[in-house]
Tab-separated table of C-alpha atoms and ligand atoms in Angstrom:
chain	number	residue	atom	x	y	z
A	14	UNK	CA	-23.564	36.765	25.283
A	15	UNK	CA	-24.910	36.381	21.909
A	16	UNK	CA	-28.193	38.373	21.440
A	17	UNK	CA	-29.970	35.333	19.126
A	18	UNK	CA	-28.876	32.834	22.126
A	19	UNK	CA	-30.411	34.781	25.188
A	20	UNK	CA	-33.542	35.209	23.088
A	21	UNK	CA	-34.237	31.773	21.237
A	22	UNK	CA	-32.493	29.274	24.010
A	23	UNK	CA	-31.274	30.726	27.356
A	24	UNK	CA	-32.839	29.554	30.342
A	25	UNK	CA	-34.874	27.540	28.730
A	26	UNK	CA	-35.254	23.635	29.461
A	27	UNK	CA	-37.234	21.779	26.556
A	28	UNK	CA	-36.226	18.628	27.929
A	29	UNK	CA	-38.209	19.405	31.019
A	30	UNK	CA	-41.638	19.395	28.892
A	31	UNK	CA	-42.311	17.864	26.251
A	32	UNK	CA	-39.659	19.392	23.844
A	33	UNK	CA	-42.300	22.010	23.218
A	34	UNK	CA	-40.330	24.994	21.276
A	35	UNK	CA	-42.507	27.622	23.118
A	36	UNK	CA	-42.189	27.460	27.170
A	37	UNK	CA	-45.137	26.148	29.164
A	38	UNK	CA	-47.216	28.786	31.242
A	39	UNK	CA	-46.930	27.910	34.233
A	40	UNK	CA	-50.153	28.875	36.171
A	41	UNK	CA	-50.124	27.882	39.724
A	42	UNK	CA	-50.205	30.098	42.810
A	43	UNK	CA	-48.269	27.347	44.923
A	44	UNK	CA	-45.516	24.759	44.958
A	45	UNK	CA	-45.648	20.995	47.147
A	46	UNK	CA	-42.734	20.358	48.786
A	47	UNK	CA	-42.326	16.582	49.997
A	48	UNK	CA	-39.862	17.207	52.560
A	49	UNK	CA	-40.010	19.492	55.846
A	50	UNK	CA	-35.916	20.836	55.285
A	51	UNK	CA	-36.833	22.058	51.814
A	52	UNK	CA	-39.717	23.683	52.641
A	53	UNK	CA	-37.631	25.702	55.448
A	54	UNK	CA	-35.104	26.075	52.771
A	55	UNK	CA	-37.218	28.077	50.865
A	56	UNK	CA	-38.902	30.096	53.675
A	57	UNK	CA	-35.222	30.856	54.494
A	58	UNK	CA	-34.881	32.325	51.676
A	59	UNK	CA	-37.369	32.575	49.169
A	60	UNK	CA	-35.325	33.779	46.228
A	61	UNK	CA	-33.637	30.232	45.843
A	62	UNK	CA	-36.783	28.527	44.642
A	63	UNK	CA	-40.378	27.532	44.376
A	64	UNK	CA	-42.801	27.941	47.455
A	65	UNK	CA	-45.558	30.483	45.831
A	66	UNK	CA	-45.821	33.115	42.827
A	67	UNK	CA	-46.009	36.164	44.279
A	68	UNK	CA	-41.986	34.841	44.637
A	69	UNK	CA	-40.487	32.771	42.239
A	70	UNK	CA	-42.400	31.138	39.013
A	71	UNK	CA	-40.711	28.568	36.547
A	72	UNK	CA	-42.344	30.891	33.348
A	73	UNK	CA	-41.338	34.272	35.190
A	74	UNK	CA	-37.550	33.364	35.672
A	75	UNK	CA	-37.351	32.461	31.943
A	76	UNK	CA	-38.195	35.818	31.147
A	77	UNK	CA	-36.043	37.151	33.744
A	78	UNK	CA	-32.939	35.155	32.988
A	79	UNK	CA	-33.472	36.452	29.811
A	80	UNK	CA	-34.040	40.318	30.397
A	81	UNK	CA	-31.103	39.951	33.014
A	82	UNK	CA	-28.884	38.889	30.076
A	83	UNK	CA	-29.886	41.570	27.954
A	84	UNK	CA	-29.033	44.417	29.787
A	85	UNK	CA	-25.751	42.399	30.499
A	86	UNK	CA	-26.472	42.268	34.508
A	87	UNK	CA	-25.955	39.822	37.533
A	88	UNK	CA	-30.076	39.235	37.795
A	89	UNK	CA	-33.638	41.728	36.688
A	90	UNK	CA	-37.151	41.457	38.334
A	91	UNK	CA	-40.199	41.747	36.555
A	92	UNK	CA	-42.827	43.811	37.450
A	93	UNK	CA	-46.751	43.865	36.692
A	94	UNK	CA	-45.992	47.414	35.581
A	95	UNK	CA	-43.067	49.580	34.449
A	96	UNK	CA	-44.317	52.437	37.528
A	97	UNK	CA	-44.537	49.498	40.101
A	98	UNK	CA	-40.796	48.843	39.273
A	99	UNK	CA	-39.818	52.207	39.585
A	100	UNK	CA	-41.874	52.439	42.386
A	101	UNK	CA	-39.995	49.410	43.649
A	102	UNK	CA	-36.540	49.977	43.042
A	103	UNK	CA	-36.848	54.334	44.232
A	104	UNK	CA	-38.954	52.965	47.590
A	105	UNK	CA	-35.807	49.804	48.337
A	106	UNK	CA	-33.252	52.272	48.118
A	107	UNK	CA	-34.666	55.645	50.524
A	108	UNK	CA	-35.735	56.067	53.997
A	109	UNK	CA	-36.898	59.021	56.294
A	110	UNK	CA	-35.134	62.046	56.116
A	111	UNK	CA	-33.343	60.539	52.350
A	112	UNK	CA	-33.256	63.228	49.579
A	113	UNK	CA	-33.738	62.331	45.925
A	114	UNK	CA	-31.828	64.298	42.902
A	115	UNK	CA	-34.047	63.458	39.690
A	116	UNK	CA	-33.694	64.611	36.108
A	117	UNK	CA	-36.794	67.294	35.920
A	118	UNK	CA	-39.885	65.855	34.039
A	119	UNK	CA	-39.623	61.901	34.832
A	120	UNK	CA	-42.157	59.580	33.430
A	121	UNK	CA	-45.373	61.014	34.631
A	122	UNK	CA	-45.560	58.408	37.549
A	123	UNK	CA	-42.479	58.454	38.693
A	124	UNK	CA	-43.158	62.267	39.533
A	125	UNK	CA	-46.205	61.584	41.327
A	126	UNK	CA	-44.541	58.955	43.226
A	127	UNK	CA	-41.490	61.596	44.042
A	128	UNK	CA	-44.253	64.862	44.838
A	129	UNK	CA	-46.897	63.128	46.590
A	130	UNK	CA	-46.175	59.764	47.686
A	131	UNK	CA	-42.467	59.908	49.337
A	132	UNK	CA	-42.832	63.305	51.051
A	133	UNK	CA	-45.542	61.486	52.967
A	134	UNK	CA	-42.559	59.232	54.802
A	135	UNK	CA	-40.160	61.965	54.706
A	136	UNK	CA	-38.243	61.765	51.455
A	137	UNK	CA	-37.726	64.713	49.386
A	138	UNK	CA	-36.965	65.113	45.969
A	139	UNK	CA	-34.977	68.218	44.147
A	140	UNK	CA	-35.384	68.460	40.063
A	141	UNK	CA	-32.409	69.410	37.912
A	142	UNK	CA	-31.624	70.081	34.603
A	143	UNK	CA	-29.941	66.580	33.408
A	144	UNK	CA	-28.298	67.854	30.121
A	145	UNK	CA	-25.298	69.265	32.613
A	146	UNK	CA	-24.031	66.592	34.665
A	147	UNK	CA	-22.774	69.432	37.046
A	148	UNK	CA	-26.404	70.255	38.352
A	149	UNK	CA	-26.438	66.349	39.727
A	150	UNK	CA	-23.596	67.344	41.450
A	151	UNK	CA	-24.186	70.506	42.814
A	152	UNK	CA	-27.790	69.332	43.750
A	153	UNK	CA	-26.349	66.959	46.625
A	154	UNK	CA	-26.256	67.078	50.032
A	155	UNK	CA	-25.200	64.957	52.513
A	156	UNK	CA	-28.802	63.481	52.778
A	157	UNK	CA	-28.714	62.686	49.121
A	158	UNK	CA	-28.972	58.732	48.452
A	159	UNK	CA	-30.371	58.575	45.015
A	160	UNK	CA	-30.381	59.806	41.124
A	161	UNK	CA	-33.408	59.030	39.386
A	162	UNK	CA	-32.476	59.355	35.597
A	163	UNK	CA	-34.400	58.770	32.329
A	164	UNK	CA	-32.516	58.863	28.944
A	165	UNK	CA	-33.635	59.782	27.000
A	166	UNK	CA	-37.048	60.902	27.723
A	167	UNK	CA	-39.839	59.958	26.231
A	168	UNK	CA	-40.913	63.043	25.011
A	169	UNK	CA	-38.313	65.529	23.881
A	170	UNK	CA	-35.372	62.971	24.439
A	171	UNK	CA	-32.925	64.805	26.650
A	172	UNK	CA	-29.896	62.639	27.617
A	173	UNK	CA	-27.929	62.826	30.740
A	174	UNK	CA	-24.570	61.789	30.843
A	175	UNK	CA	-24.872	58.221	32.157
A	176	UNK	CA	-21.193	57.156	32.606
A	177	UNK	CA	-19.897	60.462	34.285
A	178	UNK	CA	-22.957	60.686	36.495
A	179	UNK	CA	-22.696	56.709	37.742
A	180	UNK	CA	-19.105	56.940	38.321
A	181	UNK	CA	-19.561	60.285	40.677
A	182	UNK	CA	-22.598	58.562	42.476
A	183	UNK	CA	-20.423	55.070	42.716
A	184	UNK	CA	-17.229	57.218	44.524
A	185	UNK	CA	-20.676	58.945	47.052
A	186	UNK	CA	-22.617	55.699	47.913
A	187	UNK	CA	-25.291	57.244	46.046
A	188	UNK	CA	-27.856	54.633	44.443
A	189	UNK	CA	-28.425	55.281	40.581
A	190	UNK	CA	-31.459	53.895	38.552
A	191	UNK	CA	-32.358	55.099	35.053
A	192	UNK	CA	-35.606	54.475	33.157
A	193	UNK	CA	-34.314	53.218	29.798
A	194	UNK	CA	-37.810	52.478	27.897
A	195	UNK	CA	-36.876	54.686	24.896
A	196	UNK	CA	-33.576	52.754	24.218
A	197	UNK	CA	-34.294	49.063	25.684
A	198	UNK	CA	-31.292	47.286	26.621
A	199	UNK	CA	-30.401	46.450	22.413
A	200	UNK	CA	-29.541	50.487	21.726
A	201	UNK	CA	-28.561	51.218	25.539
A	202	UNK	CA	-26.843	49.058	28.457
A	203	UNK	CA	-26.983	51.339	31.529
A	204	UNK	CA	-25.626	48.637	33.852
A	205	UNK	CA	-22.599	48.444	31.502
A	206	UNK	CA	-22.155	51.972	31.683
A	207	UNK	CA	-21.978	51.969	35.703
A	208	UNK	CA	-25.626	52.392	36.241
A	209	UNK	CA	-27.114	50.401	39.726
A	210	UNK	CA	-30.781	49.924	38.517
A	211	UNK	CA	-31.904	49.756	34.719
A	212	UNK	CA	-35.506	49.641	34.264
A	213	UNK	CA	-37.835	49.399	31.527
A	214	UNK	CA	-41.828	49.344	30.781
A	215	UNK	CA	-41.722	46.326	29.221
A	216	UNK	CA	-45.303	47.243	28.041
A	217	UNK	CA	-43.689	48.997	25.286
A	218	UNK	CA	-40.932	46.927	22.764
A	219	UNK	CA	-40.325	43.839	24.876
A	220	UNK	CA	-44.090	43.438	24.743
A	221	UNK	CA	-44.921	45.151	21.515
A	222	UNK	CA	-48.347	44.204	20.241
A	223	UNK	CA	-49.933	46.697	22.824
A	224	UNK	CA	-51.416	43.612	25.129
A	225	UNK	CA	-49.795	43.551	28.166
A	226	UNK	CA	-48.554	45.931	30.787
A	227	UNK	CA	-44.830	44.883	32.645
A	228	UNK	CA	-41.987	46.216	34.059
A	229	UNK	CA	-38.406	45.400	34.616
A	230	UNK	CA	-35.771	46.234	36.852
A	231	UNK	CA	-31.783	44.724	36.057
A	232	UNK	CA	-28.473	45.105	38.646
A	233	UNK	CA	-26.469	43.434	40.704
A	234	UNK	CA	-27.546	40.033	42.156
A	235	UNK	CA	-27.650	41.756	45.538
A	236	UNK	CA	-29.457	44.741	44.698
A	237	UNK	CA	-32.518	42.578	42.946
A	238	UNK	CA	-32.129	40.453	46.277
A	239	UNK	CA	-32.295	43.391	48.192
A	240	UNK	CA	-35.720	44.941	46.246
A	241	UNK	CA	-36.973	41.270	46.090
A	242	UNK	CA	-36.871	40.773	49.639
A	243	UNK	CA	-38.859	43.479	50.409
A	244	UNK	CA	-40.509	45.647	48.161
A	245	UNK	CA	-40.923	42.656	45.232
A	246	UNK	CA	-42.953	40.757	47.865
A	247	UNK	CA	-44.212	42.804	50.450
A	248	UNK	CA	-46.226	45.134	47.505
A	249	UNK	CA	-47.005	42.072	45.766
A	250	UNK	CA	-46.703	43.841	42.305
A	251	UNK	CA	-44.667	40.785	40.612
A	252	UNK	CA	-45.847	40.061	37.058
A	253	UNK	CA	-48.194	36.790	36.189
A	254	UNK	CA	-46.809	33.753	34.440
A	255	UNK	CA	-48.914	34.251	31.448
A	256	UNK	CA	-48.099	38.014	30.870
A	257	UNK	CA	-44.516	36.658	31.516
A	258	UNK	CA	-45.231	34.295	29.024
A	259	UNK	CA	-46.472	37.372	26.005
A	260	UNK	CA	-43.388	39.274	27.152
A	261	UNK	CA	-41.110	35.902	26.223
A	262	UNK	CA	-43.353	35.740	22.725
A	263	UNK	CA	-42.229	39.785	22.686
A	264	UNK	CA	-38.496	39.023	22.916
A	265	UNK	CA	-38.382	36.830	20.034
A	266	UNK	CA	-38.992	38.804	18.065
A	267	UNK	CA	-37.658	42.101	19.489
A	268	UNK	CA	-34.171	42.394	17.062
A	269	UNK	CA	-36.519	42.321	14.271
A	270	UNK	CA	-39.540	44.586	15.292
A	271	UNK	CA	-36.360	46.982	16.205
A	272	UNK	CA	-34.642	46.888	13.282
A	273	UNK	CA	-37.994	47.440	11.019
A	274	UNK	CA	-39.185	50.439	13.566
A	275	UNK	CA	-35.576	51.639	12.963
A	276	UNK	CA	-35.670	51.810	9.570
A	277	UNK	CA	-39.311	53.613	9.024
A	278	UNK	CA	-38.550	55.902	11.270
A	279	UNK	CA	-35.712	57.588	9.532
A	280	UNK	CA	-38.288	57.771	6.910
A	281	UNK	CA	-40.846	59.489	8.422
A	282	UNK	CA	-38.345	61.875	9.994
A	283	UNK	CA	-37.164	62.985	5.939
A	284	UNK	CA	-41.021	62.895	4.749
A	285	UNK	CA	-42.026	65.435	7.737
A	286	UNK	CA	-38.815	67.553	7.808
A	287	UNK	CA	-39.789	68.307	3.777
A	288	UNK	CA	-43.383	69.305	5.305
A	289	UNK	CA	-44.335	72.990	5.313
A	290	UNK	CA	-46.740	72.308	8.559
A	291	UNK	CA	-43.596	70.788	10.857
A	292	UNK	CA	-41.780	73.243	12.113
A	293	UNK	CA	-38.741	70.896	13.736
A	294	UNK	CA	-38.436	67.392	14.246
A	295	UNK	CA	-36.655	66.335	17.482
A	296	UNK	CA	-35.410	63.070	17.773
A	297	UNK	CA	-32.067	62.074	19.657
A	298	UNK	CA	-30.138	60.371	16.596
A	299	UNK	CA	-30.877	63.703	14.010
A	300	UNK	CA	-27.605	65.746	13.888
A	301	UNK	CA	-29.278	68.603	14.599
A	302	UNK	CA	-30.293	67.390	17.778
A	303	UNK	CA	-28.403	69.278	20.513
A	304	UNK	CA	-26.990	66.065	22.279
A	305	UNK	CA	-27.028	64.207	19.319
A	306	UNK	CA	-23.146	63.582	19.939
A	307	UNK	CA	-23.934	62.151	23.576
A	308	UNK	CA	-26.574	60.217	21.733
A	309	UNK	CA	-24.296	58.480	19.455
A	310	UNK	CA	-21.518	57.746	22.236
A	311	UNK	CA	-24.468	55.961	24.702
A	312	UNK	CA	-26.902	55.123	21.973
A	313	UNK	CA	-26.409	52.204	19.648
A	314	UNK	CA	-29.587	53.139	17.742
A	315	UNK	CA	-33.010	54.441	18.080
A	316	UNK	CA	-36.254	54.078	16.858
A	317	UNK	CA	-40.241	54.467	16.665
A	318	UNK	CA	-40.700	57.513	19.040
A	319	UNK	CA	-40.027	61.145	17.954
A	320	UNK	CA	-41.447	64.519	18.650
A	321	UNK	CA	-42.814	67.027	15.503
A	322	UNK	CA	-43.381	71.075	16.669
A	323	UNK	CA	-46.801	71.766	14.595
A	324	UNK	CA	-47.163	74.754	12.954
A	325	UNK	CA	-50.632	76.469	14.320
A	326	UNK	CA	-52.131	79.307	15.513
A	327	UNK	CA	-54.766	78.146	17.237
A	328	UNK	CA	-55.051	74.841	19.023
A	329	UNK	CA	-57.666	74.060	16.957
A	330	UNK	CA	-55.460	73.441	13.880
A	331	UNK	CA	-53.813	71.175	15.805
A	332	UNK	CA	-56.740	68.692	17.146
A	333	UNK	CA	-58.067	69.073	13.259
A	334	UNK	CA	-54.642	67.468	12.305
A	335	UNK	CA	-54.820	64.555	15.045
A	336	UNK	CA	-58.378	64.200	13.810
A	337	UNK	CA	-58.170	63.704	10.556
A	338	UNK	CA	-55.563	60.989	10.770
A	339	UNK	CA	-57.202	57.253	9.552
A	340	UNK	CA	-54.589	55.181	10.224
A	341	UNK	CA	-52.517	56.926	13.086
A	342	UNK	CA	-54.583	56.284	15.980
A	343	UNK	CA	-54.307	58.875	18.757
A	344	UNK	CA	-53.344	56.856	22.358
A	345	UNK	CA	-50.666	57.118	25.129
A	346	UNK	CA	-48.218	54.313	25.427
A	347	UNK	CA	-46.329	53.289	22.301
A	348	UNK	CA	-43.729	50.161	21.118
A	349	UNK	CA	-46.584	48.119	20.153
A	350	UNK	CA	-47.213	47.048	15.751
A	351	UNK	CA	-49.304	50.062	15.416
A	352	UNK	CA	-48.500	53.991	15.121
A	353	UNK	CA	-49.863	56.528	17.416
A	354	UNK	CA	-49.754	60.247	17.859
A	355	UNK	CA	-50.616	62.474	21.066
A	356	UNK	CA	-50.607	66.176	20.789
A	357	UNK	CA	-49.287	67.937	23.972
A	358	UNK	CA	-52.289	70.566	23.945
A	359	UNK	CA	-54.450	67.251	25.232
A	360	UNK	CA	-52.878	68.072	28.394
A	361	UNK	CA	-53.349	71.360	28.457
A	362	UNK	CA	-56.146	73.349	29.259
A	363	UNK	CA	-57.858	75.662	26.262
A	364	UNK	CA	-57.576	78.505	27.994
A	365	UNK	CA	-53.911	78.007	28.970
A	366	UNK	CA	-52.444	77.013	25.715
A	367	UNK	CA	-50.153	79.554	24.297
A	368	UNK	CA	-49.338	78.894	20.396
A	369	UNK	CA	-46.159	81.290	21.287
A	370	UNK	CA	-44.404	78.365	22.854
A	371	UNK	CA	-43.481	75.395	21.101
A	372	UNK	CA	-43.495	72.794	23.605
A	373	UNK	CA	-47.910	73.550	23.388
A	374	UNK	CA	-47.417	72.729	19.552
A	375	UNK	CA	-45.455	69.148	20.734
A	376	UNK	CA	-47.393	66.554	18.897
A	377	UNK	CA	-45.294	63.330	19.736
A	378	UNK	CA	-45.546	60.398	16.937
A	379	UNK	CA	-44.863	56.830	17.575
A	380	UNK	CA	-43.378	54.911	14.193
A	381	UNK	CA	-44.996	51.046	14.500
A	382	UNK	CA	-44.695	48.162	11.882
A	383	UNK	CA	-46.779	49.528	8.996
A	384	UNK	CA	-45.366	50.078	6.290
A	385	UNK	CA	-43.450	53.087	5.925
A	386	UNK	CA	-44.968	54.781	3.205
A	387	UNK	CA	-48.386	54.470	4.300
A	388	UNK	CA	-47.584	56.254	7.651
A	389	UNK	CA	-46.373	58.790	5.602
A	390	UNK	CA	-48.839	59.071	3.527
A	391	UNK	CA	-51.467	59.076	6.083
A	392	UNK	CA	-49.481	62.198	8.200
A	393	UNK	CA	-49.169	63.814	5.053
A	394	UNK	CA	-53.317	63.748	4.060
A	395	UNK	CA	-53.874	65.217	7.850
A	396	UNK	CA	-51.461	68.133	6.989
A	397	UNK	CA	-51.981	68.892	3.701
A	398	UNK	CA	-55.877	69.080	4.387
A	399	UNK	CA	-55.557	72.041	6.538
B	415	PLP	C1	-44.874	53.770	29.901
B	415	PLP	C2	-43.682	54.267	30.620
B	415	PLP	C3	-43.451	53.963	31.976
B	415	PLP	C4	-44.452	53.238	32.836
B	415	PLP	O1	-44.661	51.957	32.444
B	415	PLP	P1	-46.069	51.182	32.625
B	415	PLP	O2	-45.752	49.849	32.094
B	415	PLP	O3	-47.070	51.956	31.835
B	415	PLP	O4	-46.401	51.206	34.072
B	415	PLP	C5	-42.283	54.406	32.544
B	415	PLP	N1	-41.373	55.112	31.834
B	415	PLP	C6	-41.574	55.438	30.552
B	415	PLP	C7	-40.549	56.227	29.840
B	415	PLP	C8	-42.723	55.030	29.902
B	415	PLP	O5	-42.925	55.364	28.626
């Protein structure tokens, strides 16, 4: 399907109000029904209409229609946060005594949810290296019923092999779901590359003017029934029709925000990569990355996030850096117009930071809409200062 159509006309019905060009918000908790078999139609089964929004909303199944089309799958569920759809989609798809294989250092929620949450009903989780498929593999046991994957990561943007890992867990019954935030589904399709679950925070590029928080989940028609069913409605973390609504604004203009992010960030990448102070740029799509030929067989672009190693000695150098940015401002999250940057050492204690390993001098920078040379210039006064 044509990536202009899904975003500017599918699913929508102008007919149905007004001929209004942007869809109407539709903020109700309930639906009336007029006759008694309709109403036990939908309690039958409350995916095939309207009965009340913790369900099924007219403005949340644009979006979804939309975000299912995307990612090129059956049907998607959106979530009032990207960890309540992994939470979601992991919790459908384990019971007691179920054993987990995820790529080692998730999203930092998805870990919590794996270490403290789900050994609390009995599910265990083992973490491998995901660069070699083989550890997936060798990980499993006969208890094993899921692979939690995220590639790339959002931090130093390792890839796992998505297409030889889905088709190994698809001959095992074992359920796969990979967090593709980085890529969205315009520079990665999981689902087309075998994967059960694609999920997304939507917070960051489908939203992308850093006011609203979402999540989706896209598979199968029966595995979004499935998670719908139970987990969707029973947790009650389905999104609201008016963030639905932003996150419809977002796609319009997602191509284009894409495209722009796209194009500074190779920018930035030459400016700081000619900077005495950076001692490596990683980013997925540079050819010196180590996977960078994975990236370009799975990845149909990327953009905005990437990861500088700061030269320092002392962890103060690097705070003085983040500090003395004007424009940059220093927050977590990241796809929205504006740039960020968040050193690694914020999560470190003093005492423990160690300048002899480069993953303490991580400062990761998020490329937004500005333009191009005055993120450049700005990184550059915060450098050359010290
Ligand atoms: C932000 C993020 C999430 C969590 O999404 P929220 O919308 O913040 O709940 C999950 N995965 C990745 C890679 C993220 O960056």
């Amino acid at each position: 399907m044509d990536i202009s159509y899904i975003i500017n006309e599918l699913a929508e019905d102008r007919d149905a109000y007004f001929n209004a060009v942007a869809p109407p918000i539709i903020q109700t908790s309930n639906f009336a029904f007029r006759k008694v078999e309709d109403l036990a139609r939908a309690f039958e089964d409350e995916m095939s209409g309207y009965l009340y929004s913790r369900g099924i909303n007219p403005t949340v199944d644009i979006l979804r229609r939309k975000l299912a089309a995307l990612d090129g799958a059956e049907d998607a569920l959106v979530f009032n946060s990207g960890a309540a759809a992994i939470f979601a989609s992991v919790l459908a798809n384990v019971k007691a005594g179920d054993h987990i294989v995820s790529v080692r250092n998730p999203y930092t929620w998805a870990c919590k949810m794996f270490d403290q949450v789900l050994p609390r009903f009995g599910v265990s989780t083992t973490y491998v290296d995901g660069t070699d498929a083989a550890n997936f593999f060798n990980a499993t046991g006969p208890d094993t019923r899921l692979y939690y994957l995220e590639s790339p990561n959002s931090w130093t943007y390792e890839l796992q092999d998505l297409p030889a890992i889905a088709q190994y867990a698809r001959a095992k019954g074992i359920v796969t779901i990979v967090d593709n935030s980085y890529c969205t589904p315009l520079y990665q399709q999981p689902v087309q590359m075998g994967i059960d679950i694609s999920l997304q925070s939507a917070t960051k590029f489908i939203g992308g003017h850093s006011d609203v928080v979402a999540g989706v989940i896209s598979g199968s028609a029966a595995m979004m029934k499935k998670i719908f069913d139970s987990e969707y409605l029973n947790i009650g973390s389905g999104i609201q029709p008016f963030n639905a609504w932003l996150l419809i604004r977002g796609l319009r203009t997602l191509p284009a925000r894409l495209e722009r992010i796209t194009r500074s960030t190779y920018q930035v990448i030459e400016a700081l990569q000619n900077e005495p102070r950076v001692e490596r740029v990683i980013f997925p799509l540079d050819p010196g990355f180590p996977q960078y030929a994975l990236a370009k067989k799975m990845m149909k672009g990327a953009g905005g996030l990437l990861t500088i190693v700061y030269k320092a000695e002392t962890r103060a150098e690097i705070v003085q850096f983040c500090e003395r940015l004007k424009h940059i401002l220093m927050a977590v999250s990241w796809g929205g117009h504006e740039s960020l940057a968040i050193p690694k050492c914020a999560g470190i204690r003093p005492e423990d930071f160690d300048p002899s390993q480069p993953a303490h001098r991580m400062i990761r920078l998020y490329v937004g809409l500005e333009d191009p040379d005055y993120i450049i210039a700005d990184l550059r006064q915060a450098m050359r200062s010290q």
